[in-house]
């Protein structure tokens, strides 16, 4: 009589061969291996039942089981090699008529948008865009701008020094000097760029920030030209009915100097939280170029006059977009950036 183990062996062999023949992925081959040769697989059960056979039947059944196990091991190896060579099903079903996946597009940072907008307005007024280095000599950041050796802005607390005479520029006014050293009047430039100051970060201050500088030099330039240019800029940047006022101030490189306010874009001048209920917000420092600056660059101060101005880009962007915390510009949060 055939021991029942022999039937069991044949059933296992048949099932294993057909499953392996149908397997088309590495995962399916692995499933077959676990089912038959795994620790709790059918072969474990088989050897357990052979152990319970009468002793005279055990050797034949054991040999048959071992032969089948060897055969199955070889088949698994072949199947694994076959599915590894096969092209993945997804590629086989590739449909060239489907639209391609587009990579996510980046877009312009809000501060760059504002800088571009400022530059565009001044371009329409005949200005060209100039640039200067961020790592600067103290000559351009201070001396040539008529800032005396003992001026507090030269202090370590207010300027990042790289060495005694090399620093990170604390203002874009440096580009006034670099431009005048290279060119003869007439000069009509704006200079956008990054500036650096050892500030403690908060909602309104950052150690890295942006300014746009302006400079006009020619024969017969007067304070009324400065007022007209600033007023035209403010009308285009903020709103057509914005009002502008000049408050007397002091900057070493301009004489006279002014701080320039416009009516608060949030309340149009009636007073609100944004403008501390004054109706005005400052957006610019400005003035007539100090004759000492002309001396520093070798311009004839009897022949030429000029005006200069400098504005903070972050402040303008905050007002324009109603942003309360300047740190949002730098923290790279896509939920913020994707709104622009
Ligand atoms: N450089 C000045 C600052 O950082 C801003 C400024 C004021 C620039 C008056 C000018 C100017 O050109 O005329 O505070």
Tab-separated table of N, CA and C and ligand atoms in Angstrom, residues 170-171 173 176 197 211 213-214 251 253-254 285-287 308-310, ligand 1:
chain	number	residue	atom	x	y	z
A	170	UNK	N	26.702	97.667	5.418
A	170	UNK	CA	25.539	97.871	6.279
A	170	UNK	C	24.489	98.713	5.577
A	171	UNK	N	24.811	99.167	4.351
A	171	UNK	CA	23.867	99.985	3.581
A	171	UNK	C	24.256	99.920	2.104
A	173	UNK	N	24.310	102.458	0.265
A	173	UNK	CA	24.896	103.759	-0.114
A	173	UNK	C	26.299	103.585	-0.681
A	176	UNK	N	26.677	104.238	-4.342
A	176	UNK	CA	26.827	105.631	-4.793
A	176	UNK	C	28.290	105.899	-5.113
A	197	UNK	N	23.520	93.823	9.265
A	197	UNK	CA	23.778	94.528	10.528
A	197	UNK	C	23.567	93.565	11.679
A	211	UNK	N	17.947	96.812	0.754
A	211	UNK	CA	17.663	98.231	0.525
A	211	UNK	C	17.700	98.509	-0.972
A	213	UNK	N	18.936	101.814	-3.118
A	213	UNK	CA	19.575	103.125	-3.037
A	213	UNK	C	19.302	103.874	-4.331
A	214	UNK	N	19.230	105.186	-4.268
A	214	UNK	CA	19.091	105.964	-5.498
A	214	UNK	C	20.078	107.111	-5.503
A	251	UNK	N	21.755	112.678	7.816
A	251	UNK	CA	22.627	111.586	7.350
A	251	UNK	C	23.957	112.238	6.979
A	253	UNK	N	26.009	111.762	4.688
A	253	UNK	CA	26.330	111.895	3.261
A	253	UNK	C	25.358	112.783	2.509
A	254	UNK	N	24.370	113.351	3.195
A	254	UNK	CA	23.464	114.297	2.531
A	254	UNK	C	23.295	115.547	3.394
A	285	UNK	N	14.913	107.314	3.451
A	285	UNK	CA	15.797	108.399	3.876
A	285	UNK	C	16.311	109.065	2.614
A	286	UNK	N	16.553	110.376	2.671
A	286	UNK	CA	16.930	111.065	1.426
A	286	UNK	C	17.631	112.375	1.730
A	287	UNK	N	18.155	113.019	0.693
A	287	UNK	CA	18.757	114.337	0.879
A	287	UNK	C	19.585	114.739	-0.327
A	308	UNK	N	20.161	111.907	-3.201
A	308	UNK	CA	20.261	110.461	-2.966
A	308	UNK	C	19.112	110.047	-2.068
A	309	UNK	N	18.781	108.788	-2.145
A	309	UNK	CA	17.747	108.263	-1.242
A	309	UNK	C	18.009	106.791	-1.013
A	310	UNK	N	17.448	106.262	0.080
A	310	UNK	CA	17.596	104.833	0.356
A	310	UNK	C	16.344	104.333	1.047
B	1	LIG	N1	21.848	104.501	4.029
B	1	LIG	C1	20.784	104.974	4.897
B	1	LIG	C2	20.470	103.899	5.947
B	1	LIG	O1	20.823	102.769	5.774
B	1	LIG	C3	19.551	105.308	4.113
B	1	LIG	C4	19.736	106.558	3.292
B	1	LIG	C5	19.399	107.773	3.811
B	1	LIG	C6	20.259	106.493	2.019
B	1	LIG	C7	19.566	108.937	3.100
B	1	LIG	C8	20.425	107.653	1.279
B	1	LIG	C9	20.076	108.869	1.838
B	1	LIG	O2	20.915	107.648	0.057
B	1	LIG	O3	20.236	110.019	1.097
B	1	LIG	O4	19.856	104.212	6.912
